[in-house]
Amino acid sequence: MIDFNSKSLLSDRINYRIDKALELEDSLQPPRKYLGGSRIGQECERALQFEFTKTPKDAGKHFPGRILRIFERGHWVESAMVNWLKKSGFGLIDLDKNGKQFGFSEQNGYYCGHSDGVFVAGPDDLGPWPRLWENKGIGKKGFSKLRKDKLLKTYPVYYAQIQVYMKKFNLTENPAYFSAVCADDMELYWEAITFRPDFESLLDAKSQRIILACEHEELLPRVSQDRNYMTCKFCAWTELCGKL
């Protein structure tokens, strides 16, 4: 328990209030009513079922304020990147005519996604155009691994997201551009991602399998029977899943 009478814990006292406000705000957000293209690369199909059906998380597994602040940081770096790119001569469209991100909706609205933007023009030596664009803000440790091992190995969920969006937005001819901003020192990383139709078709089949199983109230298999398996260890439904 924080001692609010202590004058030596100013950061703790103020941060506590900020985090609790963010946690309350997050708890009041209407739940997403679709399976997200940004999440379809998640390894465990049962976990995606829990996300899709808004299954309550295990006790203590909701996002604390610090993590919610990290999520908000991602929006900040994306906005900064849009500004930097436009200043440096790229024709980047990040919003549609209604001021919303470009999105797709399939399977009766149960499978949806929204892209960061589309390059429609730019320096000749970096074309041809158009190209899908996706951006992430990443901590130093993840950024170093990304630079060393590339996107597919380091962040397969992001890689899958790009494959899906390239197909859904009909941007498969030219490689997508993925960018990452290191949150520690603002270093930038870029990678061209080529479309892989066979890979994306597996993701489409996966989305259909998950939605169909939910409609029929069938539970898909766990990704592992070992609760210490990395994906299971950090899952928000580990306790619940073990009982089913």
PDB file of C-alpha atoms in Angstrom:
ATOM      1  CA  MET A   1       0.000   0.000   0.000  1.00  0.00           C
ATOM      2  CA  ILE A   2       1.341   3.440  -0.927  1.00  0.00           C
ATOM      3  CA  ASP A   3       1.742   5.887   1.949  1.00  0.00           C
ATOM      4  CA  PHE A   4       0.100   9.020   0.566  1.00  0.00           C
ATOM      5  CA  ASN A   5       1.388  11.065   3.523  1.00  0.00           C
ATOM      6  CA  SER A   6       5.009  10.455   2.547  1.00  0.00           C
ATOM      7  CA  LYS A   7       6.758  13.340   0.802  1.00  0.00           C
ATOM      8  CA  SER A   8       9.551  11.115  -0.458  1.00  0.00           C
ATOM      9  CA  LEU A   9       7.421   9.180  -2.967  1.00  0.00           C
ATOM     10  CA  LEU A  10       6.202  11.979  -5.207  1.00  0.00           C
ATOM     11  CA  SER A  11       6.622   9.927  -8.410  1.00  0.00           C
ATOM     12  CA  ASP A  12       4.776   6.958  -6.921  1.00  0.00           C
ATOM     13  CA  ARG A  13       1.915   9.107  -5.673  1.00  0.00           C
ATOM     14  CA  ILE A  14       1.344  10.891  -8.988  1.00  0.00           C
ATOM     15  CA  ASN A  15       1.982   7.822 -11.164  1.00  0.00           C
ATOM     16  CA  TYR A  16      -0.467   5.795  -9.088  1.00  0.00           C
ATOM     17  CA  ARG A  17      -3.234   8.245  -9.918  1.00  0.00           C
ATOM     18  CA  ILE A  18      -2.307   8.379 -13.607  1.00  0.00           C
ATOM     19  CA  ASP A  19      -2.215   4.600 -13.928  1.00  0.00           C
ATOM     20  CA  LYS A  20      -5.499   4.094 -12.097  1.00  0.00           C
ATOM     21  CA  ALA A  21      -7.153   6.668 -14.360  1.00  0.00           C
ATOM     22  CA  LEU A  22      -5.824   4.865 -17.453  1.00  0.00           C
ATOM     23  CA  GLU A  23      -6.936   1.484 -16.114  1.00  0.00           C
ATOM     24  CA  LEU A  24     -10.429   2.831 -15.422  1.00  0.00           C
ATOM     25  CA  GLU A  25     -10.620   4.381 -18.879  1.00  0.00           C
ATOM     26  CA  ASP A  26      -9.510   1.095 -20.434  1.00  0.00           C
ATOM     27  CA  SER A  27     -12.114  -0.876 -18.478  1.00  0.00           C
ATOM     28  CA  LEU A  28     -14.853   1.384 -19.838  1.00  0.00           C
ATOM     29  CA  GLN A  29     -13.860   0.977 -23.489  1.00  0.00           C
ATOM     30  CA  PRO A  30     -16.408  -0.999 -25.536  1.00  0.00           C
ATOM     31  CA  PRO A  31     -14.962  -4.419 -26.411  1.00  0.00           C
ATOM     32  CA  ARG A  32     -13.846  -5.043 -29.974  1.00  0.00           C
ATOM     33  CA  LYS A  33     -16.467  -7.166 -31.709  1.00  0.00           C
ATOM     34  CA  TYR A  34     -14.263  -8.810 -34.303  1.00  0.00           C
ATOM     35  CA  LEU A  35     -11.188 -10.943 -34.820  1.00  0.00           C
ATOM     36  CA  GLY A  36      -8.389  -8.549 -35.700  1.00  0.00           C
ATOM     37  CA  GLY A  37      -6.074  -8.920 -38.660  1.00  0.00           C
ATOM     38  CA  SER A  38      -3.370  -7.464 -36.427  1.00  0.00           C
ATOM     39  CA  ARG A  39      -3.735 -10.456 -34.087  1.00  0.00           C
ATOM     40  CA  ILE A  40      -4.290 -13.374 -36.467  1.00  0.00           C
ATOM     41  CA  GLY A  41      -0.593 -14.288 -36.369  1.00  0.00           C
ATOM     42  CA  GLN A  42      -0.870 -15.099 -32.667  1.00  0.00           C
ATOM     43  CA  GLU A  43       0.297 -18.678 -32.207  1.00  0.00           C
ATOM     44  CA  CYS A  44      -2.582 -20.076 -30.130  1.00  0.00           C
ATOM     45  CA  GLU A  45      -5.961 -20.343 -31.855  1.00  0.00           C
ATOM     46  CA  ARG A  46      -7.726 -20.981 -28.562  1.00  0.00           C
ATOM     47  CA  ALA A  47      -6.361 -17.707 -27.178  1.00  0.00           C
ATOM     48  CA  LEU A  48      -7.711 -15.941 -30.267  1.00  0.00           C
ATOM     49  CA  GLN A  49     -11.086 -17.543 -29.561  1.00  0.00           C
ATOM     50  CA  PHE A  50     -11.004 -16.091 -26.052  1.00  0.00           C
ATOM     51  CA  GLU A  51     -10.171 -12.670 -27.505  1.00  0.00           C
ATOM     52  CA  PHE A  52     -12.924 -12.905 -30.098  1.00  0.00           C
ATOM     53  CA  THR A  53     -15.602 -14.023 -27.613  1.00  0.00           C
ATOM     54  CA  LYS A  54     -14.555 -11.426 -24.987  1.00  0.00           C
ATOM     55  CA  THR A  55     -13.900 -14.168 -22.454  1.00  0.00           C
ATOM     56  CA  PRO A  56     -12.951 -12.600 -19.087  1.00  0.00           C
ATOM     57  CA  LYS A  57      -9.224 -12.782 -18.406  1.00  0.00           C
ATOM     58  CA  ASP A  58      -7.668 -14.544 -15.444  1.00  0.00           C
ATOM     59  CA  ALA A  59      -7.514 -12.511 -12.235  1.00  0.00           C
ATOM     60  CA  GLY A  60      -4.692 -10.006 -12.359  1.00  0.00           C
ATOM     61  CA  LYS A  61      -4.141 -10.396 -16.111  1.00  0.00           C
ATOM     62  CA  HIS A  62      -5.658  -7.107 -17.202  1.00  0.00           C
ATOM     63  CA  PHE A  63      -3.252  -4.493 -18.506  1.00  0.00           C
ATOM     64  CA  PRO A  64      -1.786  -2.277 -15.758  1.00  0.00           C
ATOM     65  CA  GLY A  65      -1.390   1.435 -16.302  1.00  0.00           C
ATOM     66  CA  ARG A  66       2.288   1.168 -17.240  1.00  0.00           C
ATOM     67  CA  ILE A  67       1.470  -1.170 -20.142  1.00  0.00           C
ATOM     68  CA  LEU A  68      -1.371   1.097 -21.241  1.00  0.00           C
ATOM     69  CA  ARG A  69       1.146   3.943 -21.368  1.00  0.00           C
ATOM     70  CA  ILE A  70       3.361   1.824 -23.614  1.00  0.00           C
ATOM     71  CA  PHE A  71       0.400   1.199 -25.939  1.00  0.00           C
ATOM     72  CA  GLU A  72      -0.218   4.943 -26.132  1.00  0.00           C
ATOM     73  CA  ARG A  73       3.449   5.484 -26.951  1.00  0.00           C
ATOM     74  CA  GLY A  74       2.855   3.438 -30.106  1.00  0.00           C
ATOM     75  CA  HIS A  75       0.308   5.996 -31.291  1.00  0.00           C
ATOM     76  CA  TRP A  76       2.741   8.836 -30.625  1.00  0.00           C
ATOM     77  CA  VAL A  77       5.587   7.322 -32.638  1.00  0.00           C
ATOM     78  CA  GLU A  78       3.245   6.491 -35.510  1.00  0.00           C
ATOM     79  CA  SER A  79       2.063  10.092 -35.643  1.00  0.00           C
ATOM     80  CA  ALA A  80       5.666  11.317 -35.577  1.00  0.00           C
ATOM     81  CA  MET A  81       6.664   8.938 -38.376  1.00  0.00           C
ATOM     82  CA  VAL A  82       3.800  10.141 -40.560  1.00  0.00           C
ATOM     83  CA  ASN A  83       5.006  13.717 -40.067  1.00  0.00           C
ATOM     84  CA  TRP A  84       8.663  12.860 -40.770  1.00  0.00           C
ATOM     85  CA  LEU A  85       7.839  10.885 -43.901  1.00  0.00           C
ATOM     86  CA  LYS A  86       5.663  13.591 -45.393  1.00  0.00           C
ATOM     87  CA  LYS A  87       8.344  16.204 -44.707  1.00  0.00           C
ATOM     88  CA  SER A  88      10.966  14.056 -46.429  1.00  0.00           C
ATOM     89  CA  GLY A  89       9.173  13.719 -49.732  1.00  0.00           C
ATOM     90  CA  PHE A  90       6.990  10.625 -49.409  1.00  0.00           C
ATOM     91  CA  GLY A  91       3.403  10.586 -50.578  1.00  0.00           C
ATOM     92  CA  LEU A  92       1.841   8.794 -47.628  1.00  0.00           C
ATOM     93  CA  ILE A  93      -1.898   8.446 -47.121  1.00  0.00           C
ATOM     94  CA  ASP A  94      -2.675   7.459 -43.536  1.00  0.00           C
ATOM     95  CA  LEU A  95      -6.381   8.355 -43.332  1.00  0.00           C
ATOM     96  CA  ASP A  96      -9.368   7.948 -45.631  1.00  0.00           C
ATOM     97  CA  LYS A  97     -11.760  10.732 -46.642  1.00  0.00           C
ATOM     98  CA  ASN A  98     -13.617  10.317 -43.361  1.00  0.00           C
ATOM     99  CA  GLY A  99     -10.491  10.763 -41.286  1.00  0.00           C
ATOM    100  CA  LYS A 100     -10.304   7.071 -40.365  1.00  0.00           C
ATOM    101  CA  GLN A 101      -7.566   4.502 -40.893  1.00  0.00           C
ATOM    102  CA  PHE A 102      -7.974   2.290 -43.955  1.00  0.00           C
ATOM    103  CA  GLY A 103      -9.786  -0.860 -42.971  1.00  0.00           C
ATOM    104  CA  PHE A 104     -11.193  -4.122 -44.265  1.00  0.00           C
ATOM    105  CA  SER A 105     -14.143  -6.166 -43.059  1.00  0.00           C
ATOM    106  CA  GLU A 106     -14.938  -9.764 -44.014  1.00  0.00           C
ATOM    107  CA  GLN A 107     -16.848 -12.804 -42.790  1.00  0.00           C
ATOM    108  CA  ASN A 108     -19.967 -10.818 -41.875  1.00  0.00           C
ATOM    109  CA  GLY A 109     -17.885  -8.209 -40.081  1.00  0.00           C
ATOM    110  CA  TYR A 110     -16.232 -10.739 -37.785  1.00  0.00           C
ATOM    111  CA  TYR A 111     -12.776 -10.393 -39.366  1.00  0.00           C
ATOM    112  CA  CYS A 112     -11.449  -6.844 -39.641  1.00  0.00           C
ATOM    113  CA  GLY A 113      -8.280  -4.800 -39.635  1.00  0.00           C
ATOM    114  CA  HIS A 114      -6.900  -1.287 -40.015  1.00  0.00           C
ATOM    115  CA  SER A 115      -3.660  -0.243 -41.680  1.00  0.00           C
ATOM    116  CA  ASP A 116      -1.242   2.514 -40.684  1.00  0.00           C
ATOM    117  CA  GLY A 117      -1.095   3.803 -44.239  1.00  0.00           C
ATOM    118  CA  VAL A 118      -0.167   3.458 -47.894  1.00  0.00           C
ATOM    119  CA  PHE A 119       2.764   4.988 -49.744  1.00  0.00           C
ATOM    120  CA  VAL A 120       1.488   6.282 -53.077  1.00  0.00           C
ATOM    121  CA  ALA A 121       4.621   8.186 -54.110  1.00  0.00           C
ATOM    122  CA  GLY A 122       8.175   8.866 -53.063  1.00  0.00           C
ATOM    123  CA  PRO A 123      11.802   8.982 -54.255  1.00  0.00           C
ATOM    124  CA  ASP A 124      12.300   6.996 -57.458  1.00  0.00           C
ATOM    125  CA  ASP A 125      15.076   4.858 -55.995  1.00  0.00           C
ATOM    126  CA  LEU A 126      12.736   3.634 -53.225  1.00  0.00           C
ATOM    127  CA  GLY A 127       9.787   2.780 -55.467  1.00  0.00           C
ATOM    128  CA  PRO A 128       7.856   1.514 -57.266  1.00  0.00           C
ATOM    129  CA  TRP A 129       4.588   2.549 -55.651  1.00  0.00           C
ATOM    130  CA  PRO A 130       2.107   1.974 -54.068  1.00  0.00           C
ATOM    131  CA  ARG A 131       3.226   0.096 -50.965  1.00  0.00           C
ATOM    132  CA  LEU A 132       1.577  -0.821 -47.694  1.00  0.00           C
ATOM    133  CA  TRP A 133       3.137   0.803 -44.609  1.00  0.00           C
ATOM    134  CA  GLU A 134       3.103  -0.489 -41.045  1.00  0.00           C
ATOM    135  CA  ASN A 135       4.946   1.051 -38.109  1.00  0.00           C
ATOM    136  CA  LYS A 136       5.685  -0.028 -34.525  1.00  0.00           C
ATOM    137  CA  GLY A 137       7.299   1.570 -31.501  1.00  0.00           C
ATOM    138  CA  ILE A 138       9.636  -0.936 -29.822  1.00  0.00           C
ATOM    139  CA  GLY A 139      11.891  -1.008 -26.755  1.00  0.00           C
ATOM    140  CA  LYS A 140      15.679  -1.253 -27.085  1.00  0.00           C
ATOM    141  CA  LYS A 141      15.932  -5.004 -26.452  1.00  0.00           C
ATOM    142  CA  GLY A 142      13.290  -5.905 -29.035  1.00  0.00           C
ATOM    143  CA  PHE A 143      14.675  -3.342 -31.477  1.00  0.00           C
ATOM    144  CA  SER A 144      18.172  -4.854 -31.333  1.00  0.00           C
ATOM    145  CA  LYS A 145      16.775  -8.327 -31.922  1.00  0.00           C
ATOM    146  CA  LEU A 146      14.644  -7.048 -34.799  1.00  0.00           C
ATOM    147  CA  ARG A 147      17.634  -5.478 -36.501  1.00  0.00           C
ATOM    148  CA  LYS A 148      19.616  -8.708 -36.106  1.00  0.00           C
ATOM    149  CA  ASP A 149      16.978 -11.361 -36.895  1.00  0.00           C
ATOM    150  CA  LYS A 150      14.424  -9.464 -39.047  1.00  0.00           C
ATOM    151  CA  LEU A 151      10.675  -9.178 -38.593  1.00  0.00           C
ATOM    152  CA  LEU A 152       9.445 -12.722 -39.253  1.00  0.00           C
ATOM    153  CA  LYS A 153      11.630 -14.280 -36.576  1.00  0.00           C
ATOM    154  CA  THR A 154      11.411 -11.458 -34.037  1.00  0.00           C
ATOM    155  CA  TYR A 155       7.755 -10.426 -34.284  1.00  0.00           C
ATOM    156  CA  PRO A 156       5.819 -13.048 -36.286  1.00  0.00           C
ATOM    157  CA  VAL A 157       2.475 -11.479 -35.316  1.00  0.00           C
ATOM    158  CA  TYR A 158       3.494  -8.207 -36.983  1.00  0.00           C
ATOM    159  CA  TYR A 159       4.754 -10.104 -40.017  1.00  0.00           C
ATOM    160  CA  ALA A 160       1.429 -11.925 -40.338  1.00  0.00           C
ATOM    161  CA  GLN A 161      -0.455  -8.646 -39.965  1.00  0.00           C
ATOM    162  CA  ILE A 162       1.429  -7.193 -42.935  1.00  0.00           C
ATOM    163  CA  GLN A 163       0.748 -10.267 -45.074  1.00  0.00           C
ATOM    164  CA  VAL A 164      -2.978 -10.012 -44.352  1.00  0.00           C
ATOM    165  CA  TYR A 165      -3.157  -6.287 -45.038  1.00  0.00           C
ATOM    166  CA  MET A 166      -1.237  -6.556 -48.293  1.00  0.00           C
ATOM    167  CA  LYS A 167      -3.859  -9.022 -49.530  1.00  0.00           C
ATOM    168  CA  LYS A 168      -6.924  -7.239 -48.153  1.00  0.00           C
ATOM    169  CA  PHE A 169      -5.893  -3.841 -49.529  1.00  0.00           C
ATOM    170  CA  ASN A 170      -4.765  -5.262 -52.886  1.00  0.00           C
ATOM    171  CA  LEU A 171      -1.172  -4.117 -52.347  1.00  0.00           C
ATOM    172  CA  THR A 172       0.617  -7.359 -53.170  1.00  0.00           C
ATOM    173  CA  GLU A 173       2.597  -6.286 -56.243  1.00  0.00           C
ATOM    174  CA  ASN A 174       5.257  -4.263 -54.411  1.00  0.00           C
ATOM    175  CA  PRO A 175       6.858  -5.211 -51.073  1.00  0.00           C
ATOM    176  CA  ALA A 176       5.385  -3.468 -48.051  1.00  0.00           C
ATOM    177  CA  TYR A 177       7.542  -1.149 -45.975  1.00  0.00           C
ATOM    178  CA  PHE A 178       7.718  -1.928 -42.264  1.00  0.00           C
ATOM    179  CA  SER A 179       9.277   0.630 -39.938  1.00  0.00           C
ATOM    180  CA  ALA A 180      10.137   0.492 -36.261  1.00  0.00           C
ATOM    181  CA  VAL A 181      11.074   3.289 -33.884  1.00  0.00           C
ATOM    182  CA  CYS A 182      13.324   2.466 -30.939  1.00  0.00           C
ATOM    183  CA  ALA A 183      11.621   4.068 -27.955  1.00  0.00           C
ATOM    184  CA  ASP A 184      14.931   4.390 -26.071  1.00  0.00           C
ATOM    185  CA  ASP A 185      17.017   6.364 -28.561  1.00  0.00           C
ATOM    186  CA  MET A 186      14.636   7.032 -31.499  1.00  0.00           C
ATOM    187  CA  GLU A 187      16.714   4.958 -33.914  1.00  0.00           C
ATOM    188  CA  LEU A 188      14.728   3.916 -36.999  1.00  0.00           C
ATOM    189  CA  TYR A 189      14.622   0.525 -38.702  1.00  0.00           C
ATOM    190  CA  TRP A 190      13.146  -0.306 -42.113  1.00  0.00           C
ATOM    191  CA  GLU A 191      12.416  -3.635 -43.773  1.00  0.00           C
ATOM    192  CA  ALA A 192      10.780  -4.516 -47.099  1.00  0.00           C
ATOM    193  CA  ILE A 193       8.259  -7.359 -46.739  1.00  0.00           C
ATOM    194  CA  THR A 194       7.429  -9.390 -49.848  1.00  0.00           C
ATOM    195  CA  PHE A 195       3.941 -10.816 -50.169  1.00  0.00           C
ATOM    196  CA  ARG A 196       3.679 -14.571 -49.669  1.00  0.00           C
ATOM    197  CA  PRO A 197       0.312 -15.830 -50.995  1.00  0.00           C
ATOM    198  CA  ASP A 198       0.619 -19.321 -49.503  1.00  0.00           C
ATOM    199  CA  PHE A 199       1.423 -17.879 -46.082  1.00  0.00           C
ATOM    200  CA  GLU A 200      -1.490 -15.443 -46.235  1.00  0.00           C
ATOM    201  CA  SER A 201      -3.940 -18.139 -47.361  1.00  0.00           C
ATOM    202  CA  LEU A 202      -3.113 -20.099 -44.196  1.00  0.00           C
ATOM    203  CA  LEU A 203      -3.937 -17.016 -42.137  1.00  0.00           C
ATOM    204  CA  ASP A 204      -7.254 -16.623 -43.956  1.00  0.00           C
ATOM    205  CA  ALA A 205      -8.087 -20.268 -43.282  1.00  0.00           C
ATOM    206  CA  LYS A 206      -7.120 -19.745 -39.653  1.00  0.00           C
ATOM    207  CA  SER A 207      -9.515 -16.811 -39.283  1.00  0.00           C
ATOM    208  CA  GLN A 208     -12.349 -18.829 -40.799  1.00  0.00           C
ATOM    209  CA  ARG A 209     -11.593 -21.792 -38.536  1.00  0.00           C
ATOM    210  CA  ILE A 210     -11.632 -19.636 -35.394  1.00  0.00           C
ATOM    211  CA  ILE A 211     -14.843 -17.803 -36.244  1.00  0.00           C
ATOM    212  CA  LEU A 212     -16.624 -21.008 -37.280  1.00  0.00           C
ATOM    213  CA  ALA A 213     -15.557 -22.763 -34.074  1.00  0.00           C
ATOM    214  CA  CYS A 214     -16.864 -19.850 -32.001  1.00  0.00           C
ATOM    215  CA  GLU A 215     -20.193 -19.865 -33.849  1.00  0.00           C
ATOM    216  CA  HIS A 216     -20.546 -23.591 -33.095  1.00  0.00           C
ATOM    217  CA  GLU A 217     -19.332 -23.148 -29.498  1.00  0.00           C
ATOM    218  CA  GLU A 218     -16.410 -25.483 -30.106  1.00  0.00           C
ATOM    219  CA  LEU A 219     -13.100 -24.980 -28.347  1.00  0.00           C
ATOM    220  CA  LEU A 220     -10.003 -25.314 -30.513  1.00  0.00           C
ATOM    221  CA  PRO A 221      -6.915 -27.146 -29.191  1.00  0.00           C
ATOM    222  CA  ARG A 222      -4.340 -25.478 -26.957  1.00  0.00           C
ATOM    223  CA  VAL A 223      -1.058 -24.582 -28.594  1.00  0.00           C
ATOM    224  CA  SER A 224       0.664 -26.655 -25.885  1.00  0.00           C
ATOM    225  CA  GLN A 225      -0.188 -28.862 -22.934  1.00  0.00           C
ATOM    226  CA  ASP A 226       2.712 -27.372 -20.978  1.00  0.00           C
ATOM    227  CA  ARG A 227       1.646 -24.318 -18.981  1.00  0.00           C
ATOM    228  CA  ASN A 228       5.289 -23.211 -18.897  1.00  0.00           C
ATOM    229  CA  TYR A 229       5.418 -23.034 -22.693  1.00  0.00           C
ATOM    230  CA  MET A 230       6.260 -19.425 -23.512  1.00  0.00           C
ATOM    231  CA  THR A 231       2.975 -18.576 -25.247  1.00  0.00           C
ATOM    232  CA  CYS A 232       0.943 -20.178 -22.456  1.00  0.00           C
ATOM    233  CA  LYS A 233       3.046 -18.677 -19.679  1.00  0.00           C
ATOM    234  CA  PHE A 234       2.227 -15.139 -20.741  1.00  0.00           C
ATOM    235  CA  CYS A 235      -1.364 -15.792 -21.842  1.00  0.00           C
ATOM    236  CA  ALA A 236      -4.194 -13.908 -20.163  1.00  0.00           C
ATOM    237  CA  TRP A 237      -6.292 -17.092 -19.938  1.00  0.00           C
ATOM    238  CA  THR A 238      -3.771 -19.651 -18.629  1.00  0.00           C
ATOM    239  CA  GLU A 239      -5.822 -20.567 -15.546  1.00  0.00           C
ATOM    240  CA  LEU A 240      -9.117 -20.755 -17.418  1.00  0.00           C
ATOM    241  CA  CYS A 241      -7.641 -22.721 -20.302  1.00  0.00           C
ATOM    242  CA  GLY A 242      -6.185 -25.321 -17.934  1.00  0.00           C
ATOM    243  CA  LYS A 243      -9.650 -26.046 -16.569  1.00  0.00           C
ATOM    244  CA  LEU A 244     -11.309 -26.640 -19.942  1.00  0.00           C
TER     245      LEU A 244
END
